[in-house]
mmCIF file of C-alpha atoms in Angstrom:
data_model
loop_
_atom_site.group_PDB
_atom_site.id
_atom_site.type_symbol
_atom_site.label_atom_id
_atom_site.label_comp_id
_atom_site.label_asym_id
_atom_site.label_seq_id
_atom_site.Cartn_x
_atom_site.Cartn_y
_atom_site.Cartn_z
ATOM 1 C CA UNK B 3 63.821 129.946 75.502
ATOM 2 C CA UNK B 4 63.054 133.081 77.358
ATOM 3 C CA UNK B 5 62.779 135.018 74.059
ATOM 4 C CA UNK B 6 60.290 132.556 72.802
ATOM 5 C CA UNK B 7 58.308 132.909 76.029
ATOM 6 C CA UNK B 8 58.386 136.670 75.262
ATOM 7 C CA UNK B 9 57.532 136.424 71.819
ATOM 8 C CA UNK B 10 54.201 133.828 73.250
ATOM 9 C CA UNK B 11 53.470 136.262 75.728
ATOM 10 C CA UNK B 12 53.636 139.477 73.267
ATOM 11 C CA UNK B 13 51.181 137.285 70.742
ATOM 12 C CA UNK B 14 48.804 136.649 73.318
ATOM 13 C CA UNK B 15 48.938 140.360 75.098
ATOM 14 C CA UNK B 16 47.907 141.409 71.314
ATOM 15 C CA UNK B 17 45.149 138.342 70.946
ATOM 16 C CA UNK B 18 43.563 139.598 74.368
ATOM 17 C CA UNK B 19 44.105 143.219 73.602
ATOM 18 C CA UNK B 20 41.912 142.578 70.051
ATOM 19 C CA UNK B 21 38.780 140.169 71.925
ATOM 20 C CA UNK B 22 38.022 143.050 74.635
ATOM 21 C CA UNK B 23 38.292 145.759 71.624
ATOM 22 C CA UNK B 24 35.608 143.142 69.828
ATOM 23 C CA UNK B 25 33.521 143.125 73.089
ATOM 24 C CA UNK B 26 34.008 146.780 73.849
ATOM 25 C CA UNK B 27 32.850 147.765 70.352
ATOM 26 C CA UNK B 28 29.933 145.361 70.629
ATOM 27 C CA UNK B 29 28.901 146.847 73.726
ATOM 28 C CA UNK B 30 28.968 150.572 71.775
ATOM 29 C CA UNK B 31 26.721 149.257 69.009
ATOM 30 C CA UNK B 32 24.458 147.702 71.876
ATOM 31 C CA UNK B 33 23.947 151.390 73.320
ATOM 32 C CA UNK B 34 22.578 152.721 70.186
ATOM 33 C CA UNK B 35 19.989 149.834 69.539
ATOM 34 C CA UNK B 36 18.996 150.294 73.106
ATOM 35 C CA UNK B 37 18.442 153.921 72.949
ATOM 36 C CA UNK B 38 16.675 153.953 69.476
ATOM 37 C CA UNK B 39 14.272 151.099 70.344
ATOM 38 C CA UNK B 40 13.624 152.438 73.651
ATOM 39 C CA UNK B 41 12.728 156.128 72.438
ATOM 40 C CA UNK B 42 11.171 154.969 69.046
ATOM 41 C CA UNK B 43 8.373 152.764 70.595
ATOM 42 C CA UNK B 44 7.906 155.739 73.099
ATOM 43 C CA UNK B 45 8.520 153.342 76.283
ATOM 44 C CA UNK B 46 10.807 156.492 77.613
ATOM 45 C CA UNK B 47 11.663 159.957 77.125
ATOM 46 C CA UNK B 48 15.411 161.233 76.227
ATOM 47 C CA UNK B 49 15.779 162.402 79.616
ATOM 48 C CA UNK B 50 15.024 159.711 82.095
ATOM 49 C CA UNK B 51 16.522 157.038 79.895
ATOM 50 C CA UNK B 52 19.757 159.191 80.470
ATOM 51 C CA UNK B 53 19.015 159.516 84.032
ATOM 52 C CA UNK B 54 18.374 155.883 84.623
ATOM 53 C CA UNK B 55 21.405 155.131 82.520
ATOM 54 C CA UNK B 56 23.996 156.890 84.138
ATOM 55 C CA UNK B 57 22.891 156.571 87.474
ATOM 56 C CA UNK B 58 22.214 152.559 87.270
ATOM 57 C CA UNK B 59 25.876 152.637 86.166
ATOM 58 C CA UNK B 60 26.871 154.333 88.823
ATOM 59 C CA UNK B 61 25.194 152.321 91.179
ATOM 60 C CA UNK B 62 26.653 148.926 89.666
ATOM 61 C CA UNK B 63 29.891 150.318 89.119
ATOM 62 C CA UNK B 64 30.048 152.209 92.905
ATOM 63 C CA UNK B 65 29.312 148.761 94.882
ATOM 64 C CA UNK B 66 31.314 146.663 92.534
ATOM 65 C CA UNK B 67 34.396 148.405 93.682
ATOM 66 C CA UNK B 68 33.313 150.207 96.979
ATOM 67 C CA UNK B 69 33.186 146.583 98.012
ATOM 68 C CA UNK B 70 36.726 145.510 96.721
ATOM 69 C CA UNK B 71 38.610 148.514 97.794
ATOM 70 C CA UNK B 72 35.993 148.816 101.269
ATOM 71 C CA UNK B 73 35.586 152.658 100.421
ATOM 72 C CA UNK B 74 33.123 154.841 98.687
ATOM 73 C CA UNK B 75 33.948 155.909 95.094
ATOM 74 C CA UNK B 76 33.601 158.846 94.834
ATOM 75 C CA UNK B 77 34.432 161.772 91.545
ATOM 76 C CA UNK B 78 37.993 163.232 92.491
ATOM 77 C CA UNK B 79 39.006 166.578 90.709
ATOM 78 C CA UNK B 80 40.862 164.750 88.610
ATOM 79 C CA UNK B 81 37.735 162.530 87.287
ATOM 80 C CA UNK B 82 36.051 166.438 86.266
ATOM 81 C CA UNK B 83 37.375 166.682 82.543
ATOM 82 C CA UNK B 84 35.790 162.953 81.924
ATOM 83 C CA UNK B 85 32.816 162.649 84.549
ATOM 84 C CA UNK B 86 31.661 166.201 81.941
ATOM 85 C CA UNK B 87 32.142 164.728 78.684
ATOM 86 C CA UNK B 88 30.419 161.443 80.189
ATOM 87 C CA UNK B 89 27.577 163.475 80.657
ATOM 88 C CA UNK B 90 27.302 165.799 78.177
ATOM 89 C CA UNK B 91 27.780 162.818 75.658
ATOM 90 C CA UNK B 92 25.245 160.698 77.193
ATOM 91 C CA UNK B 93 22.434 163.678 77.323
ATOM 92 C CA UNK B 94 23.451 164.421 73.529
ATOM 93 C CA UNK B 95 23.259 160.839 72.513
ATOM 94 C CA UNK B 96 19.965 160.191 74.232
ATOM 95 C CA UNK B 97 18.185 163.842 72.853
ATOM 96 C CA UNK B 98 19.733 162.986 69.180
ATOM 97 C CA UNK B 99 18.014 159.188 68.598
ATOM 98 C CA UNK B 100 14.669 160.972 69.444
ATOM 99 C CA UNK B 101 15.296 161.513 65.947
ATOM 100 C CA UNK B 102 17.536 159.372 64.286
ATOM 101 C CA UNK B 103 17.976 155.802 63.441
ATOM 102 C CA UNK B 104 20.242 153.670 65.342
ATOM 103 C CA UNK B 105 22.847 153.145 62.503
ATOM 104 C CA UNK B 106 22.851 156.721 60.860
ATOM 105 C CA UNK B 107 23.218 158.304 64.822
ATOM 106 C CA UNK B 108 26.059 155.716 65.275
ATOM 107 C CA UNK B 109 27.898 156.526 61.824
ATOM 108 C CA UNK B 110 27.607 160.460 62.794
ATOM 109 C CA UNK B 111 28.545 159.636 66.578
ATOM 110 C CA UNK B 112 31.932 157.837 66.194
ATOM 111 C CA UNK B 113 33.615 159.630 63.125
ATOM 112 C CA UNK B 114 32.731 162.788 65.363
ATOM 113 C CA UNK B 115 34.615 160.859 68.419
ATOM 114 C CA UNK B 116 37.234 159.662 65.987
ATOM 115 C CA UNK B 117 38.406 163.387 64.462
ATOM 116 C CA UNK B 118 37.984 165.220 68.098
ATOM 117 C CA UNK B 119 40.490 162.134 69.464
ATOM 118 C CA UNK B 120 42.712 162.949 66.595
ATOM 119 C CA UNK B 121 42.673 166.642 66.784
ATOM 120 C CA UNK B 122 43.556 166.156 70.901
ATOM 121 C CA UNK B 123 46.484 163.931 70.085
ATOM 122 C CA UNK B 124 47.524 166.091 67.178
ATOM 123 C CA UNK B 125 47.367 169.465 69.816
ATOM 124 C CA UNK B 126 49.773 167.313 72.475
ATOM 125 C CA UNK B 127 51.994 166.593 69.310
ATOM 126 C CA UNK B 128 51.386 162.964 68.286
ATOM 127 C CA UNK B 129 50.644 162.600 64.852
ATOM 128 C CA UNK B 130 49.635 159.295 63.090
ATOM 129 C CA UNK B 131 52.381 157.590 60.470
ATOM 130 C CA UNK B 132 52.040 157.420 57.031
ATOM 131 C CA UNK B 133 50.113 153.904 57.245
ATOM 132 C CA UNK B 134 48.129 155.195 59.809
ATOM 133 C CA UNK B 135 46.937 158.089 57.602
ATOM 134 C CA UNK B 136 45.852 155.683 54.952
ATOM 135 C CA UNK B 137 44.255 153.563 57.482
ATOM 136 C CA UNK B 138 42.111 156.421 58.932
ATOM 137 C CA UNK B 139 41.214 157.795 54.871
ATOM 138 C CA UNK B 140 40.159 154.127 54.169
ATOM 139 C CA UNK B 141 38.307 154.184 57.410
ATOM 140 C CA UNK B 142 36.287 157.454 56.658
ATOM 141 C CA UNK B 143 36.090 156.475 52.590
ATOM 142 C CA UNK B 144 33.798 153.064 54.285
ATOM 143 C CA UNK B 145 31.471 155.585 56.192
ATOM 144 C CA UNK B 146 31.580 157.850 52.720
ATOM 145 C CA UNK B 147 30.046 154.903 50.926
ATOM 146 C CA UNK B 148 27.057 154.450 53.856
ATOM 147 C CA UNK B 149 26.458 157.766 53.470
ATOM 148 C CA UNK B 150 26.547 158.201 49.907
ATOM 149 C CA UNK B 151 23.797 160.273 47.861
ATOM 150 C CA UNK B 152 20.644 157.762 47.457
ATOM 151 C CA UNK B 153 19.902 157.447 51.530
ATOM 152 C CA UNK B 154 17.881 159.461 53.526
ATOM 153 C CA UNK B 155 19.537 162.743 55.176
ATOM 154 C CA UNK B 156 19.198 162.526 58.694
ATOM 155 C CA UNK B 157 17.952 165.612 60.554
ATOM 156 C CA UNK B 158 19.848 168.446 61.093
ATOM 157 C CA UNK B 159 19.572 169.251 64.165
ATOM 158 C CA UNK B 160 19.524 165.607 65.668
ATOM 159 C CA UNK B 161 22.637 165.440 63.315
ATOM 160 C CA UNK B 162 24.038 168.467 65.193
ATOM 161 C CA UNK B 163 23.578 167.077 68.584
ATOM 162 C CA UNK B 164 25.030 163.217 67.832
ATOM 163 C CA UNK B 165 28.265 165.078 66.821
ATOM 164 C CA UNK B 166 28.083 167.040 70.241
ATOM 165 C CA UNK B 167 27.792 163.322 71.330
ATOM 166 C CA UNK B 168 31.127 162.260 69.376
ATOM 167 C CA UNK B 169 32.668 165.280 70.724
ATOM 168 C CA UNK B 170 32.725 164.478 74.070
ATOM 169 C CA UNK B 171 33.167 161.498 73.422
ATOM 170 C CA UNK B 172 37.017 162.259 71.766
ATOM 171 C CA UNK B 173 37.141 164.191 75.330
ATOM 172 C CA UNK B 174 36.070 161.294 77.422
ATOM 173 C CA UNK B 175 38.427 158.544 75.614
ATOM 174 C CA UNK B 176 41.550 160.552 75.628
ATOM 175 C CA UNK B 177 41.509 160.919 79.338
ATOM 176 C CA UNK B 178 41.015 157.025 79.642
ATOM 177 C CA UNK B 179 44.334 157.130 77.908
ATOM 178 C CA UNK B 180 46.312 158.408 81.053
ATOM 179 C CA UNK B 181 43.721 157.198 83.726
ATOM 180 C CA UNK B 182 46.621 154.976 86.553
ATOM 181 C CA UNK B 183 43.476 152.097 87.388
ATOM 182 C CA UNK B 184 40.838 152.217 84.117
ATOM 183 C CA UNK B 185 38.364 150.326 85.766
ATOM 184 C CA UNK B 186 38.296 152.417 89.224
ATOM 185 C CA UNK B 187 38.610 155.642 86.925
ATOM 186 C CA UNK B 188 35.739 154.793 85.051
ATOM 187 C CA UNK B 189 33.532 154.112 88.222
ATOM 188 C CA UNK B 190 34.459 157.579 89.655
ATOM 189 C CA UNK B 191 33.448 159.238 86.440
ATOM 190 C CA UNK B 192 29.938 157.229 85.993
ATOM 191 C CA UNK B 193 29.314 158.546 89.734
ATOM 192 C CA UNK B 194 30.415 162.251 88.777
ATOM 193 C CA UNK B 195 28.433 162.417 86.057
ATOM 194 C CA UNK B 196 25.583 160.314 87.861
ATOM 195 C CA UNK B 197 25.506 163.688 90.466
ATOM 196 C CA UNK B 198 24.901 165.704 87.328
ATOM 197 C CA UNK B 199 21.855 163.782 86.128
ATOM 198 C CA UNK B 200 20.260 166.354 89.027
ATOM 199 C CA UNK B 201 20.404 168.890 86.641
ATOM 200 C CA UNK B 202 17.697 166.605 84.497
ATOM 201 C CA UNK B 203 15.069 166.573 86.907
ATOM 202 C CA UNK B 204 13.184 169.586 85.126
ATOM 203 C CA UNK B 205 13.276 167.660 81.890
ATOM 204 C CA UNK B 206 11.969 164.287 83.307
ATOM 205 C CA UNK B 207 8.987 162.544 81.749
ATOM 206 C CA UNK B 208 5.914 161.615 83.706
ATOM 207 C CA UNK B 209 4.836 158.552 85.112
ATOM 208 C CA UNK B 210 2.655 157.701 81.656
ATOM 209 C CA UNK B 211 6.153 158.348 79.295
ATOM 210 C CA UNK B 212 8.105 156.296 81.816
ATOM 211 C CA UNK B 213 7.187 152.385 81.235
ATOM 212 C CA UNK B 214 8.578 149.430 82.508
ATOM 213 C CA UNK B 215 10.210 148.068 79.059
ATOM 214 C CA UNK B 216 12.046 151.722 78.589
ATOM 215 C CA UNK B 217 13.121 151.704 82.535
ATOM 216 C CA UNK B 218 14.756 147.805 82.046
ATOM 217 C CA UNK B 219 16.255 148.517 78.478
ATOM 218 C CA UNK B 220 17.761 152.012 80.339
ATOM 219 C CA UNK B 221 19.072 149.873 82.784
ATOM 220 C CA UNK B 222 21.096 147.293 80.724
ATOM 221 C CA UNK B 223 22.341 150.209 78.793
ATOM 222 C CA UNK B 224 24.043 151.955 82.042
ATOM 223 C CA UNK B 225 25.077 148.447 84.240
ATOM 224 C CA UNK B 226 26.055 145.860 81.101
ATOM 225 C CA UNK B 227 27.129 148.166 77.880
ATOM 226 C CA UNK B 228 27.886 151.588 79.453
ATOM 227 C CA UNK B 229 29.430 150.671 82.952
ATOM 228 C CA UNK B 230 30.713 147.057 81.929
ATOM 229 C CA UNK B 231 31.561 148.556 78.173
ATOM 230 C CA UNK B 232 33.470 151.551 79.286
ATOM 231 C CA UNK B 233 35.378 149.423 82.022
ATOM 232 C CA UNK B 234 36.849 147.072 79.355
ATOM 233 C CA UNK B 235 37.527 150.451 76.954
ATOM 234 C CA UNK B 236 39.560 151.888 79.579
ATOM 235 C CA UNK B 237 41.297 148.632 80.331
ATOM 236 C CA UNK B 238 41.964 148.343 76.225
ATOM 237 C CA UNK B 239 42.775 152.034 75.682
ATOM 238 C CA UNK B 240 46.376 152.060 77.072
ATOM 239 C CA UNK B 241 47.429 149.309 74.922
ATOM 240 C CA UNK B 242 46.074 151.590 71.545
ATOM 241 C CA UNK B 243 47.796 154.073 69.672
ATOM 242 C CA UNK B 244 45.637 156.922 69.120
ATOM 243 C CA UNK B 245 45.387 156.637 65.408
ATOM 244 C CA UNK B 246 44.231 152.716 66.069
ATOM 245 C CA UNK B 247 41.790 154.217 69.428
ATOM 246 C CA UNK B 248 40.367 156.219 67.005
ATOM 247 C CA UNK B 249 39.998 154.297 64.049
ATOM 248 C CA UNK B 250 38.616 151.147 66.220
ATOM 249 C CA UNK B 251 35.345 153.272 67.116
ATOM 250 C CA UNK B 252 34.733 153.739 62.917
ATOM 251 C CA UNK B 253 33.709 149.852 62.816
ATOM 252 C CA UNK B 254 30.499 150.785 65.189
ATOM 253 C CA UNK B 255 28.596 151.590 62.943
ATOM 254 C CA UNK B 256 29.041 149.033 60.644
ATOM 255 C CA UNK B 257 28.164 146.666 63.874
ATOM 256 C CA UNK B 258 25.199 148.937 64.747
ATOM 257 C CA UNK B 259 23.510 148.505 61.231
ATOM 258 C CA UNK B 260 24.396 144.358 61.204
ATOM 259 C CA UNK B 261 22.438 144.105 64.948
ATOM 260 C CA UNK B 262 19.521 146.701 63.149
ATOM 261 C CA UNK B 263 19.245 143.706 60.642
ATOM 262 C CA UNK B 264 19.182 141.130 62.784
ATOM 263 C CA UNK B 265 16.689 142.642 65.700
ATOM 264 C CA UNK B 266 15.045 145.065 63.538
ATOM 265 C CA UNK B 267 14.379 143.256 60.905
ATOM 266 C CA UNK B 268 16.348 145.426 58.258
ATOM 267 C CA UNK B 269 17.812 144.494 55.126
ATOM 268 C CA UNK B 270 21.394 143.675 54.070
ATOM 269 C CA UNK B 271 22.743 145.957 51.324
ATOM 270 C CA UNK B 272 25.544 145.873 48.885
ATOM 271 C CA UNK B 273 26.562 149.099 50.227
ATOM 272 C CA UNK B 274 26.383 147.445 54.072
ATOM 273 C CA UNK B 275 28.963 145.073 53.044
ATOM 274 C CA UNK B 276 30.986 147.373 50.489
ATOM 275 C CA UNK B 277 31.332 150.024 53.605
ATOM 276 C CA UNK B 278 31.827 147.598 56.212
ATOM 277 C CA UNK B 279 35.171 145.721 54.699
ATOM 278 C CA UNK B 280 36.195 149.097 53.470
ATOM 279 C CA UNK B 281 35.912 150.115 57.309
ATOM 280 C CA UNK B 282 37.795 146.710 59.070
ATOM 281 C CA UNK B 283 40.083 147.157 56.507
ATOM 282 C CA UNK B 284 41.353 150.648 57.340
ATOM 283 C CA UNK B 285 41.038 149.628 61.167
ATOM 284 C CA UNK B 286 43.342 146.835 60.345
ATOM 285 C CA UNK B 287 46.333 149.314 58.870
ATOM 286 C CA UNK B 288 46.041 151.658 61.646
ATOM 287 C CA UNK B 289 47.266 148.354 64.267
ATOM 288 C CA UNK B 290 50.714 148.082 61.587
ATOM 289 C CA UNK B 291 53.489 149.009 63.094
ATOM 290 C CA UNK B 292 55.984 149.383 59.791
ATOM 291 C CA UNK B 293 59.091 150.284 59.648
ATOM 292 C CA UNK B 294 60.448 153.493 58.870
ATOM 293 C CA UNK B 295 57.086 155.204 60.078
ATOM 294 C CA UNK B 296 57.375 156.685 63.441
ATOM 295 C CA UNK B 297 55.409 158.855 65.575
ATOM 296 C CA UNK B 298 56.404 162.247 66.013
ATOM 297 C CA UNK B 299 55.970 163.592 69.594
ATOM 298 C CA UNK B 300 57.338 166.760 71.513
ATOM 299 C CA UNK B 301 56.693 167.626 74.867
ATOM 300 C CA UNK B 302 54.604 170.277 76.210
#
């Protein structure tokens, strides 16, 4: 009896473990629509929508649990490593979809996040298994197919600066990995790098290239799919492997390009659905745990 109870409780630990990945992922793909269709209809400039973003986070995230632990959050030296790469990859993000489109900025972003995450668990000495591997390949062969000869290049230097983006990204996720309380980590780094969003104030746009529709879509990007999004990705990392962390943020942009078709008005391709299973599928061997396949970790 207690071993079925076990087995009920494993099952649903994994069920809940795969709806706030869904809902974290979904909240990723939100921040790119929100960026893009702020900046392309010229409501905001890169700068303030980043400033408004990280510090409305902040500001949600800081009473939300100032209240429940009756103490200021506040950035610890411990929160420096992520509170930078928080910043640095929201500035990045925000200067690249000046430029790019929503899906081809997410499909740079997250294979960028996905390799730096692998090359920091590689460098600590934990390596993905054999099914992993193939997991990842069939991952990266989906984004391949989306970015196939026949579409667009994006531009270079927008290019450049997403993968910056993904970079710290990599940086920011593997320290949610060993944060002790995700959700109080994550406040303390949105209030870190909130304090660096000072060192925007030169770059700020003026009153005319700061309207109200860019200020409100800035603000559900910080409070509801940064601040609420990076709570639940915190709260879901721990229970990832890094191969399946990794792999999990490939299916973005495959989610980014399905809300541009639905809110944007953009049209379903073959090669939309031929990358997108290709994608879920890989995602899908990365979470197999076979036999035989083990990770290989030393110590430092």
């Amino acid at each position: 009896m207690a071993a079925a109870d076990q087995s009920s409780d494993h099952v649903g630990g994994r069920v809940l473990t795969a709806l706030l990945l869904i809902l974290t992922l979904c909240a990723f793909a939100g921040n790119s629509l929100l960026n893009r269709a702020a900046l392309a209809d010229n409501t905001i400039d890169w700068a303030s929508f980043t400033a408004i973003r990280l510090v409305s986070g902040a500001i949600l995230l800081g009473l939300l649990f100032g209240f429940s632990h009756r103490s200021a959050v506040l950035p610890r030296r411990d929160t420096l490593v992520p509170a930078v790469a928080l910043f640095v990859y929201a500035v990045s993000f925000s200067f690249a979809y000046v430029s790019l489109d929503a899906a081809i900025g997410a499909l740079i972003l997250f294979p960028a996040g996905q390799l730096s995450l692998q090359m920091i668990g590689m460098f600590r000495g934990i390596y993905p298994t054999t099914i992993q591997w193939a997991g990842l390949l069939l991952a990266i062969a989906g984004l391949a197919v989306f970015l196939a000869p026949g579409d667009t290049a994006p531009p270079l230097v927008g290019g450049l600066i997403m993968a910056l983006a993904g970079i710290s990204w990599g940086f920011y996720s593997w320290a949610g990995k060993g944060a002790a309380r995700p959700a109080l980590a994550t406040a303390r780094n949105f209030v870190g790098a909130a304090v660096l969003c000072l060192l925007l104030i030169p770059l700020l746009g003026s009153g005319e290239q700061v309207q109200p529709t860019g200020i409100i879509l800035a603000i559900i990007s910080g409070t509801v799919t940064s601040g609420l999004g990076y709570i639940t990705w915190y709260a879901v990392l721990p229970r990832l492997s890094v191969s399946t962390a990794a792999a999990s943020q490939l299916s973005v942009p495959a989610i980014a390009a399905l809300g541009g078709v639905l809110l944007l008005g953009e049209t379903l391709t073959m090669r939309f659905f031929i990358g997108s299973a290709m994608i879920f599928a890989g995602i899908g061997l990365t979470m197999f745990k076979w036999n035989g396949f083990r990770q290989r970790q030393r110590s430092l």
